[in-house]
């Protein structure tokens, strides 16, 4: 018996100490965001992203197939127009040149031979004409001599055509031989090199790309895709600011130079390419960098400024209660099959709370709303209820099953404000008893 009394005494002391500590906890103060009204520039802008590119880029390719024999330029090399930057193996084309020269020489020899044959045929024709005039030969011999001359002339024309063809073939192989020497078409810098020495390139349908040259990196451009809802406010000449990840603390400027008419449709999203000219005198910007662009649409200097969040405000029912103002009318929201709860549950609950005295409201806030421990205890009670009791509570409060709570629309304070049977709660302290008595008066 003595041991039991001792345990009861210790238990009572522990509970008393815990209750005293709980009641001595200060009321929690809700966090309120504040901001100071300031004066400054207000800018309306449109955001987009784009890729930095050189204003003029040239792809240097090979017009003939072959093996890369030498490379005279590499990444970041400065090149001049006409400078040799690569060479292909010319041995195959040199052989073709020699063969074409031989074909031309043979065609020229044929022309000379046929020219001599014509002279001989003309001589025989003149002799046949003299003899025929004196009736020394039959007319058939004269006609044969005439045919021989015409045949020799036709063969000469054909031979001359073959000689011309041989000359053209020689010129073609000479051009191909010249194409084995790759030169720079512009003054610029090598941005990309796509081949190595010993690599074979095949120019069948299109010329393989060997180098990518940029004419001048001190002037660059950004191609940004602007959404169709904002493109109507973009005009050439507008000021643009942008940032790149390489220099997060630096801001760069540019000007809109062109808004293209061609739409870009990706997954039913329509955008329009906008070109922005960017000066790059110190060469800090590199081709391919991603730019986060801000296009300035309108500006007001020395305007009164407040955060955008302050312009988007929707008061809650608790705010109307705190100010003793009537609750505004709300449209009813619910399921068409009437299987959900009543959407006016929270509204009725807040109206009951408005009818309480200030002392009763204070007691209720201390018990349920002002201390996190009170909310935790109410949630624990809800978790200990049966499924039938939880269903009844949701039907009365208009909530839907949540993550172990009373529902998505009902809260713990609503449970204590009379929308659920008070007999389910067993008061454990004087403060709880006072709260239950207050609630019973408005049930």
Short mmCIF file of C-alpha atoms in Angstrom, two decimals:
data_model
loop_
_atom_site.label_atom_id
_atom_site.label_comp_id
_atom_site.label_asym_id
_atom_site.label_seq_id
_atom_site.Cartn_x
_atom_site.Cartn_y
_atom_site.Cartn_z
CA UNK A 1 0.00 0.00 0.00
CA UNK A 2 2.79 2.37 0.93
CA UNK A 3 4.54 1.67 -2.36
CA UNK A 4 1.34 2.36 -4.29
CA UNK A 5 0.83 5.68 -2.51
CA UNK A 6 4.41 6.63 -3.26
CA UNK A 7 3.93 5.89 -6.97
CA UNK A 8 0.68 7.85 -7.05
CA UNK A 9 2.36 10.78 -5.31
CA UNK A 10 5.27 10.77 -7.77
CA UNK A 11 2.89 10.50 -10.71
CA UNK A 12 0.87 13.44 -9.40
CA UNK A 13 4.01 15.52 -8.95
CA UNK A 14 5.15 14.76 -12.50
CA UNK A 15 1.73 15.60 -13.95
CA UNK A 16 1.54 18.80 -11.90
CA UNK A 17 5.00 19.87 -13.07
CA UNK A 18 4.10 19.10 -16.68
CA UNK A 19 0.80 20.99 -16.40
CA UNK A 20 2.54 23.97 -14.81
CA UNK A 21 5.16 24.02 -17.56
CA UNK A 22 2.48 23.73 -20.22
CA UNK A 23 0.39 26.58 -18.80
CA UNK A 24 3.46 28.79 -18.47
CA UNK A 25 4.29 28.52 -22.17
CA UNK A 26 3.95 31.88 -23.95
CA UNK A 27 1.36 32.24 -26.66
CA UNK A 28 2.77 31.80 -30.15
CA UNK A 29 2.76 34.92 -32.27
CA UNK A 30 1.92 34.40 -35.93
CA UNK A 31 4.64 35.40 -38.34
CA UNK A 32 3.77 38.45 -40.40
CA UNK A 33 5.79 39.47 -43.42
CA UNK A 34 6.40 43.18 -43.66
CA UNK A 35 8.13 45.39 -46.20
CA UNK A 36 9.06 49.05 -46.30
CA UNK A 37 7.56 51.25 -48.99
CA UNK A 38 10.42 52.66 -51.06
CA UNK A 39 10.97 55.00 -53.98
CA UNK A 40 12.86 53.95 -57.07
CA UNK A 41 12.62 52.71 -60.64
CA UNK A 42 9.79 50.33 -61.61
CA UNK A 43 10.49 48.28 -64.74
CA UNK A 44 8.11 46.11 -66.74
CA UNK A 45 10.13 43.41 -68.45
CA UNK A 46 9.90 40.14 -70.37
CA UNK A 47 12.20 37.25 -69.55
CA UNK A 48 13.67 34.68 -71.94
CA UNK A 49 16.74 32.55 -72.52
CA UNK A 50 18.99 32.37 -75.54
CA UNK A 51 22.34 31.22 -76.87
CA UNK A 52 25.28 33.52 -77.60
CA UNK A 53 26.59 33.22 -81.14
CA UNK A 54 29.07 35.02 -83.35
CA UNK A 55 27.46 37.46 -85.76
CA UNK A 56 29.18 35.84 -88.77
CA UNK A 57 30.27 32.21 -88.81
CA UNK A 58 31.60 30.26 -91.80
CA UNK A 59 31.86 26.50 -92.16
CA UNK A 60 34.97 25.47 -94.05
CA UNK A 61 34.64 22.12 -95.83
CA UNK A 62 36.34 19.98 -98.43
CA UNK A 63 34.96 19.75 -101.96
CA UNK A 64 36.98 16.62 -102.76
CA UNK A 65 37.52 13.32 -101.00
CA UNK A 66 40.87 12.32 -99.63
CA UNK A 67 43.08 11.88 -96.60
CA UNK A 68 44.08 14.82 -94.41
CA UNK A 69 47.81 15.23 -94.96
CA UNK A 70 48.53 18.38 -92.95
CA UNK A 71 46.71 20.82 -90.66
CA UNK A 72 47.97 24.38 -90.33
CA UNK A 73 45.29 25.74 -87.95
CA UNK A 74 43.87 24.58 -84.64
CA UNK A 75 41.31 25.72 -82.07
CA UNK A 76 41.45 29.47 -81.35
CA UNK A 77 43.90 30.08 -84.22
CA UNK A 78 43.76 33.51 -85.83
CA UNK A 79 43.57 33.13 -89.62
CA UNK A 80 43.52 35.48 -92.59
CA UNK A 81 41.57 35.23 -95.82
CA UNK A 82 43.44 33.01 -98.30
CA UNK A 83 45.69 31.47 -95.65
CA UNK A 84 46.26 27.71 -96.02
CA UNK A 85 44.74 25.92 -93.02
CA UNK A 86 44.77 22.28 -94.21
CA UNK A 87 46.01 20.08 -97.04
CA UNK A 88 44.72 16.79 -98.43
CA UNK A 89 46.85 14.07 -99.98
CA UNK A 90 47.24 15.22 -103.64
CA UNK A 91 48.80 12.06 -105.12
CA UNK A 92 45.56 10.72 -106.63
CA UNK A 93 44.71 14.06 -108.22
CA UNK A 94 48.24 14.52 -109.55
CA UNK A 95 47.91 11.17 -111.33
CA UNK A 96 44.62 12.27 -112.84
CA UNK A 97 46.28 15.45 -114.06
CA UNK A 98 48.99 13.50 -115.85
CA UNK A 99 46.42 11.21 -117.44
CA UNK A 100 44.36 14.18 -118.62
CA UNK A 101 47.44 15.79 -120.11
CA UNK A 102 48.18 12.61 -122.08
CA UNK A 103 44.60 12.50 -123.36
CA UNK A 104 44.91 16.09 -124.49
CA UNK A 105 48.16 15.44 -126.34
CA UNK A 106 46.59 12.49 -128.14
CA UNK A 107 43.57 14.60 -129.12
CA UNK A 108 45.86 17.31 -130.46
CA UNK A 109 47.75 14.72 -132.52
CA UNK A 110 44.50 13.43 -133.99
CA UNK A 111 43.58 16.96 -135.01
CA UNK A 112 46.91 17.44 -136.75
CA UNK A 113 46.63 14.08 -138.53
CA UNK A 114 43.14 14.84 -139.78
CA UNK A 115 44.24 18.30 -140.93
CA UNK A 116 46.90 16.66 -143.09
CA UNK A 117 44.34 14.15 -144.37
CA UNK A 118 42.08 17.01 -145.44
CA UNK A 119 44.94 18.67 -147.34
CA UNK A 120 45.62 15.40 -149.14
CA UNK A 121 41.92 14.88 -149.96
CA UNK A 122 41.63 18.43 -151.31
CA UNK A 123 44.68 17.87 -153.53
CA UNK A 124 43.19 14.70 -155.00
CA UNK A 125 39.88 16.45 -155.52
CA UNK A 126 41.56 19.26 -157.48
CA UNK A 127 43.34 16.72 -159.70
CA UNK A 128 40.09 14.80 -160.26
CA UNK A 129 38.28 17.99 -161.23
CA UNK A 130 40.98 18.79 -163.88
CA UNK A 131 40.85 15.33 -165.36
CA UNK A 132 37.07 15.29 -165.35
CA UNK A 133 37.01 18.61 -167.24
CA UNK A 134 38.96 16.95 -170.03
CA UNK A 135 36.82 13.83 -169.85
CA UNK A 136 39.80 11.73 -168.85
CA UNK A 137 38.11 10.10 -165.81
CA UNK A 138 34.54 9.04 -165.22
CA UNK A 139 32.22 11.20 -163.14
CA UNK A 140 32.14 8.61 -160.34
CA UNK A 141 35.79 9.22 -159.51
CA UNK A 142 35.14 12.93 -159.19
CA UNK A 143 32.25 12.29 -156.82
CA UNK A 144 34.39 9.91 -154.72
CA UNK A 145 37.06 12.60 -154.33
CA UNK A 146 34.44 15.11 -153.19
CA UNK A 147 33.06 12.66 -150.59
CA UNK A 148 36.55 11.97 -149.28
CA UNK A 149 37.10 15.68 -148.61
CA UNK A 150 33.81 16.09 -146.78
CA UNK A 151 34.50 12.97 -144.66
CA UNK A 152 37.95 14.25 -143.68
CA UNK A 153 36.48 17.62 -142.64
CA UNK A 154 33.88 15.87 -140.43
CA UNK A 155 36.57 13.76 -138.78
CA UNK A 156 38.61 16.89 -138.12
CA UNK A 157 35.67 18.59 -136.41
CA UNK A 158 35.13 15.50 -134.24
CA UNK A 159 38.79 15.39 -133.32
CA UNK A 160 38.78 19.06 -132.38
CA UNK A 161 35.76 18.41 -130.10
CA UNK A 162 37.64 15.59 -128.43
CA UNK A 163 40.60 17.90 -127.92
CA UNK A 164 38.31 20.48 -126.29
CA UNK A 165 36.90 17.77 -124.03
CA UNK A 166 40.42 16.71 -123.07
CA UNK A 167 41.28 20.31 -122.22
CA UNK A 168 38.16 20.58 -120.01
CA UNK A 169 39.01 17.32 -118.28
CA UNK A 170 42.51 18.60 -117.60
CA UNK A 171 41.11 21.82 -116.17
CA UNK A 172 38.75 19.86 -113.92
CA UNK A 173 41.45 17.66 -112.45
CA UNK A 174 43.62 20.74 -111.95
CA UNK A 175 40.76 22.36 -110.01
CA UNK A 176 40.33 19.22 -107.92
CA UNK A 177 44.04 19.23 -107.26
CA UNK A 178 43.72 22.81 -106.09
CA UNK A 179 40.88 21.82 -103.75
CA UNK A 180 43.29 19.60 -101.84
CA UNK A 181 44.64 22.85 -100.40
CA UNK A 182 42.08 24.24 -97.89
CA UNK A 183 42.26 28.00 -97.36
CA UNK A 184 40.42 30.36 -95.03
CA UNK A 185 37.63 32.30 -96.78
CA UNK A 186 37.57 35.13 -94.20
CA UNK A 187 39.64 36.87 -91.57
CA UNK A 188 38.65 35.36 -88.24
CA UNK A 189 39.29 32.82 -85.53
CA UNK A 190 38.92 29.04 -85.55
CA UNK A 191 36.08 28.06 -83.21
CA UNK A 192 35.93 24.38 -84.08
CA UNK A 193 38.13 21.79 -85.80
CA UNK A 194 36.42 18.55 -86.83
CA UNK A 195 39.27 16.50 -88.38
CA UNK A 196 42.73 15.21 -87.53
CA UNK A 197 45.78 14.38 -89.62
CA UNK A 198 45.36 11.02 -91.34
CA UNK A 199 41.57 11.13 -91.27
CA UNK A 200 39.78 10.41 -94.55
CA UNK A 201 36.99 12.72 -95.64
CA UNK A 202 34.40 11.75 -98.24
CA UNK A 203 32.74 14.48 -100.28
CA UNK A 204 29.93 12.55 -101.92
CA UNK A 205 26.57 14.29 -101.40
CA UNK A 206 27.80 17.28 -99.38
CA UNK A 207 31.10 18.79 -98.36
CA UNK A 208 32.39 17.49 -95.01
CA UNK A 209 32.97 20.26 -92.44
CA UNK A 210 36.60 20.69 -91.40
CA UNK A 211 36.59 24.01 -89.53
CA UNK A 212 34.12 26.54 -88.12
CA UNK A 213 35.36 30.12 -88.31
CA UNK A 214 33.99 33.23 -86.63
CA UNK A 215 34.60 36.53 -88.35
CA UNK A 216 34.68 38.86 -85.31
CA UNK A 217 33.97 37.92 -81.69
CA UNK A 218 33.93 41.54 -80.54
CA UNK A 219 30.38 41.64 -81.89
CA UNK A 220 28.03 38.84 -80.94
CA UNK A 221 24.32 38.10 -80.94
CA UNK A 222 21.80 36.31 -78.75
CA UNK A 223 18.96 34.38 -80.36
CA UNK A 224 16.19 34.32 -77.74
CA UNK A 225 12.80 32.65 -78.14
CA UNK A 226 10.00 35.00 -76.98
CA UNK A 227 6.59 33.60 -76.09
CA UNK A 228 3.73 34.55 -78.38
CA UNK A 229 1.96 36.33 -75.51
CA UNK A 230 4.89 38.75 -75.12
CA UNK A 231 6.18 39.13 -78.68
CA UNK A 232 3.67 41.90 -79.44
CA UNK A 233 5.50 44.19 -76.99
CA UNK A 234 8.95 43.61 -78.48
CA UNK A 235 10.33 46.21 -80.90
CA UNK A 236 13.74 46.64 -82.58
CA UNK A 237 15.92 49.03 -80.62
CA UNK A 238 14.68 48.02 -77.17
CA UNK A 239 17.31 47.76 -74.44
CA UNK A 240 18.13 44.25 -73.26
CA UNK A 241 20.06 43.10 -70.21
CA UNK A 242 21.24 39.55 -69.66
CA UNK A 243 23.44 37.41 -67.45
CA UNK A 244 25.52 34.30 -68.08
CA UNK A 245 26.52 31.61 -65.62
CA UNK A 246 30.21 32.25 -66.24
CA UNK A 247 29.91 35.75 -64.73
CA UNK A 248 26.98 35.63 -62.27
CA UNK A 249 27.82 39.04 -60.78
CA UNK A 250 28.03 40.83 -64.13
CA UNK A 251 25.20 42.20 -66.23
CA UNK A 252 25.58 42.72 -69.97
CA UNK A 253 23.56 44.90 -72.32
CA UNK A 254 22.37 44.65 -75.90
CA UNK A 255 19.77 45.92 -78.35
CA UNK A 256 16.97 44.09 -80.14
CA UNK A 257 17.82 44.08 -83.84
CA UNK A 258 15.20 41.74 -85.30
CA UNK A 259 11.97 39.92 -84.40
CA UNK A 260 11.51 37.13 -86.91
CA UNK A 261 8.13 36.31 -88.38
CA UNK A 262 8.66 32.56 -88.54
CA UNK A 263 6.94 30.80 -85.61
CA UNK A 264 8.71 28.07 -83.67
CA UNK A 265 6.25 25.43 -82.42
CA UNK A 266 7.44 22.93 -79.81
CA UNK A 267 4.77 20.77 -78.13
CA UNK A 268 2.05 23.28 -79.10
CA UNK A 269 4.02 26.17 -77.53
CA UNK A 270 4.59 28.99 -80.02
CA UNK A 271 7.63 31.24 -79.73
CA UNK A 272 9.36 33.71 -82.04
CA UNK A 273 13.11 34.07 -82.51
CA UNK A 274 14.40 37.49 -81.49
CA UNK A 275 17.94 38.54 -82.37
CA UNK A 276 19.81 40.73 -79.91
CA UNK A 277 23.08 42.45 -80.88
CA UNK A 278 25.67 42.37 -78.09
CA UNK A 279 29.02 44.22 -77.97
CA UNK A 280 31.90 42.09 -76.67
CA UNK A 281 35.00 44.31 -76.70
CA UNK A 282 36.83 42.42 -73.94
CA UNK A 283 35.97 38.96 -75.40
CA UNK A 284 34.53 37.77 -72.08
CA UNK A 285 31.49 36.30 -73.78
CA UNK A 286 32.01 33.02 -75.60
CA UNK A 287 29.93 31.36 -78.34
CA UNK A 288 27.46 28.85 -76.97
CA UNK A 289 26.94 30.47 -73.56
CA UNK A 290 23.37 30.44 -72.25
CA UNK A 291 22.08 33.95 -71.62
CA UNK A 292 19.21 34.75 -69.26
CA UNK A 293 17.65 37.72 -71.02
CA UNK A 294 15.48 40.50 -69.62
CA UNK A 295 13.83 42.75 -72.20
CA UNK A 296 12.76 46.11 -70.81
CA UNK A 297 9.23 47.00 -71.94
CA UNK A 298 8.41 50.06 -69.82
CA UNK A 299 10.07 52.06 -67.05
CA UNK A 300 8.94 54.53 -64.40
CA UNK A 301 11.63 56.45 -62.54
CA UNK A 302 11.29 57.58 -58.90
CA UNK A 303 8.03 55.67 -58.41
CA UNK A 304 6.60 54.42 -55.12
CA UNK A 305 7.39 50.71 -54.86
CA UNK A 306 5.91 47.86 -52.86
CA UNK A 307 6.45 44.10 -53.32
CA UNK A 308 4.18 42.28 -55.75
CA UNK A 309 3.09 39.94 -52.96
CA UNK A 310 1.42 42.87 -51.20
CA UNK A 311 -0.89 43.32 -54.20
CA UNK A 312 -2.19 39.75 -54.04
CA UNK A 313 -4.19 39.44 -50.84
CA UNK A 314 -7.20 37.34 -49.92
CA UNK A 315 -8.37 37.58 -46.29
CA UNK A 316 -9.29 34.40 -44.44
CA UNK A 317 -12.28 33.85 -42.16
CA UNK A 318 -10.01 34.15 -39.13
CA UNK A 319 -9.12 37.69 -40.15
CA UNK A 320 -12.79 38.70 -40.33
CA UNK A 321 -13.36 37.21 -36.88
CA UNK A 322 -10.38 39.04 -35.39
CA UNK A 323 -11.72 42.35 -36.76
CA UNK A 324 -15.33 41.56 -35.69
CA UNK A 325 -16.52 41.92 -39.29
CA UNK A 326 -19.29 39.88 -40.94
CA UNK A 327 -18.11 37.02 -43.08
CA UNK A 328 -18.53 37.61 -46.85
CA UNK A 329 -20.80 35.41 -48.88
CA UNK A 330 -19.02 32.43 -50.38
CA UNK A 331 -20.24 30.26 -53.29
CA UNK A 332 -21.20 26.77 -52.24
CA UNK A 333 -18.76 24.11 -53.31
CA UNK A 334 -19.59 20.42 -53.10
CA UNK A 335 -20.13 17.22 -55.02
CA UNK A 336 -23.16 16.78 -57.21
CA UNK A 337 -23.95 13.39 -55.66
CA UNK A 338 -24.09 14.87 -52.12
CA UNK A 339 -21.61 12.29 -50.91
CA UNK A 340 -19.17 14.89 -49.70
CA UNK A 341 -19.43 17.08 -46.65
CA UNK A 342 -21.26 20.39 -46.37
CA UNK A 343 -19.12 23.30 -47.60
CA UNK A 344 -20.88 25.67 -45.17
CA UNK A 345 -19.56 23.77 -42.13
CA UNK A 346 -16.58 26.03 -41.50
CA UNK A 347 -18.71 29.10 -42.09
CA UNK A 348 -21.23 28.12 -39.41
CA UNK A 349 -18.39 27.28 -37.11
CA UNK A 350 -16.82 30.75 -37.52
CA UNK A 351 -20.20 32.44 -36.95
CA UNK A 352 -20.54 30.60 -33.63
CA UNK A 353 -17.09 31.74 -32.67
CA UNK A 354 -18.08 35.34 -33.39
CA UNK A 355 -20.97 35.07 -30.92
CA UNK A 356 -18.64 34.16 -28.02
CA UNK A 357 -17.48 36.68 -25.48
CA UNK A 358 -13.90 37.92 -25.52
CA UNK A 359 -13.06 35.85 -22.44
CA UNK A 360 -14.43 32.72 -24.06
CA UNK A 361 -12.50 33.43 -27.26
CA UNK A 362 -9.28 33.93 -25.30
CA UNK A 363 -9.80 30.67 -23.45
CA UNK A 364 -10.44 28.87 -26.71
CA UNK A 365 -7.34 30.32 -28.38
CA UNK A 366 -5.19 29.38 -25.38
CA UNK A 367 -6.48 25.84 -25.44
CA UNK A 368 -6.45 25.22 -29.20
CA UNK A 369 -5.10 27.96 -31.42
CA UNK A 370 -2.29 29.67 -29.55
CA UNK A 371 -0.15 26.70 -28.58
CA UNK A 372 1.24 24.04 -30.84
CA UNK A 373 0.89 21.51 -28.03
CA UNK A 374 -2.88 22.00 -28.01
CA UNK A 375 -3.10 21.27 -31.72
CA UNK A 376 -0.92 18.20 -31.27
CA UNK A 377 -3.18 16.86 -28.49
CA UNK A 378 -6.29 17.38 -30.61
CA UNK A 379 -4.65 15.57 -33.53
CA UNK A 380 -3.74 12.68 -31.24
CA UNK A 381 -7.36 12.46 -30.10
CA UNK A 382 -8.54 12.36 -33.68
CA UNK A 383 -6.12 9.55 -34.47
CA UNK A 384 -7.50 7.53 -31.54
CA UNK A 385 -11.09 7.78 -32.85
CA UNK A 386 -12.80 4.96 -34.69
CA UNK A 387 -13.33 5.15 -38.44
CA UNK A 388 -17.06 5.70 -37.94
CA UNK A 389 -16.41 8.67 -35.64
CA UNK A 390 -13.95 10.15 -38.14
CA UNK A 391 -16.47 9.75 -40.97
CA UNK A 392 -19.14 11.53 -38.91
CA UNK A 393 -16.77 14.40 -38.20
CA UNK A 394 -15.83 14.81 -41.88
CA UNK A 395 -19.50 14.84 -42.93
CA UNK A 396 -20.24 17.62 -40.44
CA UNK A 397 -17.17 19.72 -41.23
CA UNK A 398 -17.02 19.32 -45.01
CA UNK A 399 -13.52 17.86 -45.03
CA UNK A 400 -12.07 15.06 -47.06
CA UNK A 401 -9.76 12.42 -45.67
CA UNK A 402 -6.24 13.74 -45.32
CA UNK A 403 -2.95 12.49 -44.03
CA UNK A 404 -4.11 11.30 -40.63
CA UNK A 405 -6.02 14.50 -39.80
CA UNK A 406 -9.64 15.58 -39.75
CA UNK A 407 -9.71 16.49 -43.41
CA UNK A 408 -8.44 18.99 -45.93
CA UNK A 409 -10.97 21.69 -45.07
CA UNK A 410 -11.51 21.13 -41.33
CA UNK A 411 -8.91 21.96 -38.69
CA UNK A 412 -8.42 21.10 -35.06
CA UNK A 413 -9.98 24.33 -33.82
CA UNK A 414 -13.13 23.58 -35.81
CA UNK A 415 -13.49 20.24 -34.05
CA UNK A 416 -13.57 21.97 -30.67
CA UNK A 417 -16.01 24.65 -31.78
CA UNK A 418 -19.08 22.41 -31.73
CA UNK A 419 -19.11 20.74 -35.11
CA UNK A 420 -18.41 17.36 -33.52
CA UNK A 421 -20.04 15.78 -30.38
CA UNK A 422 -18.44 17.14 -27.22
CA UNK A 423 -19.00 13.84 -25.43
CA UNK A 424 -16.09 12.36 -27.32
CA UNK A 425 -13.66 14.65 -25.46
CA UNK A 426 -12.66 14.00 -21.84
CA UNK A 427 -11.34 17.19 -20.17
CA UNK A 428 -8.12 16.61 -18.26
CA UNK A 429 -7.50 20.06 -16.78
CA UNK A 430 -9.39 23.08 -15.50
CA UNK A 431 -8.65 24.99 -18.68
CA UNK A 432 -10.13 22.20 -20.78
CA UNK A 433 -13.22 22.05 -18.57
CA UNK A 434 -13.78 25.78 -19.03
CA UNK A 435 -13.44 25.35 -22.79
CA UNK A 436 -15.97 22.53 -22.84
CA UNK A 437 -18.46 24.57 -20.83
CA UNK A 438 -18.06 27.48 -23.23
CA UNK A 439 -18.68 25.25 -26.20
CA UNK A 440 -21.69 23.57 -24.60
CA UNK A 441 -23.48 26.91 -24.35
CA UNK A 442 -23.36 27.27 -28.16
CA UNK A 443 -24.14 23.70 -29.18
#
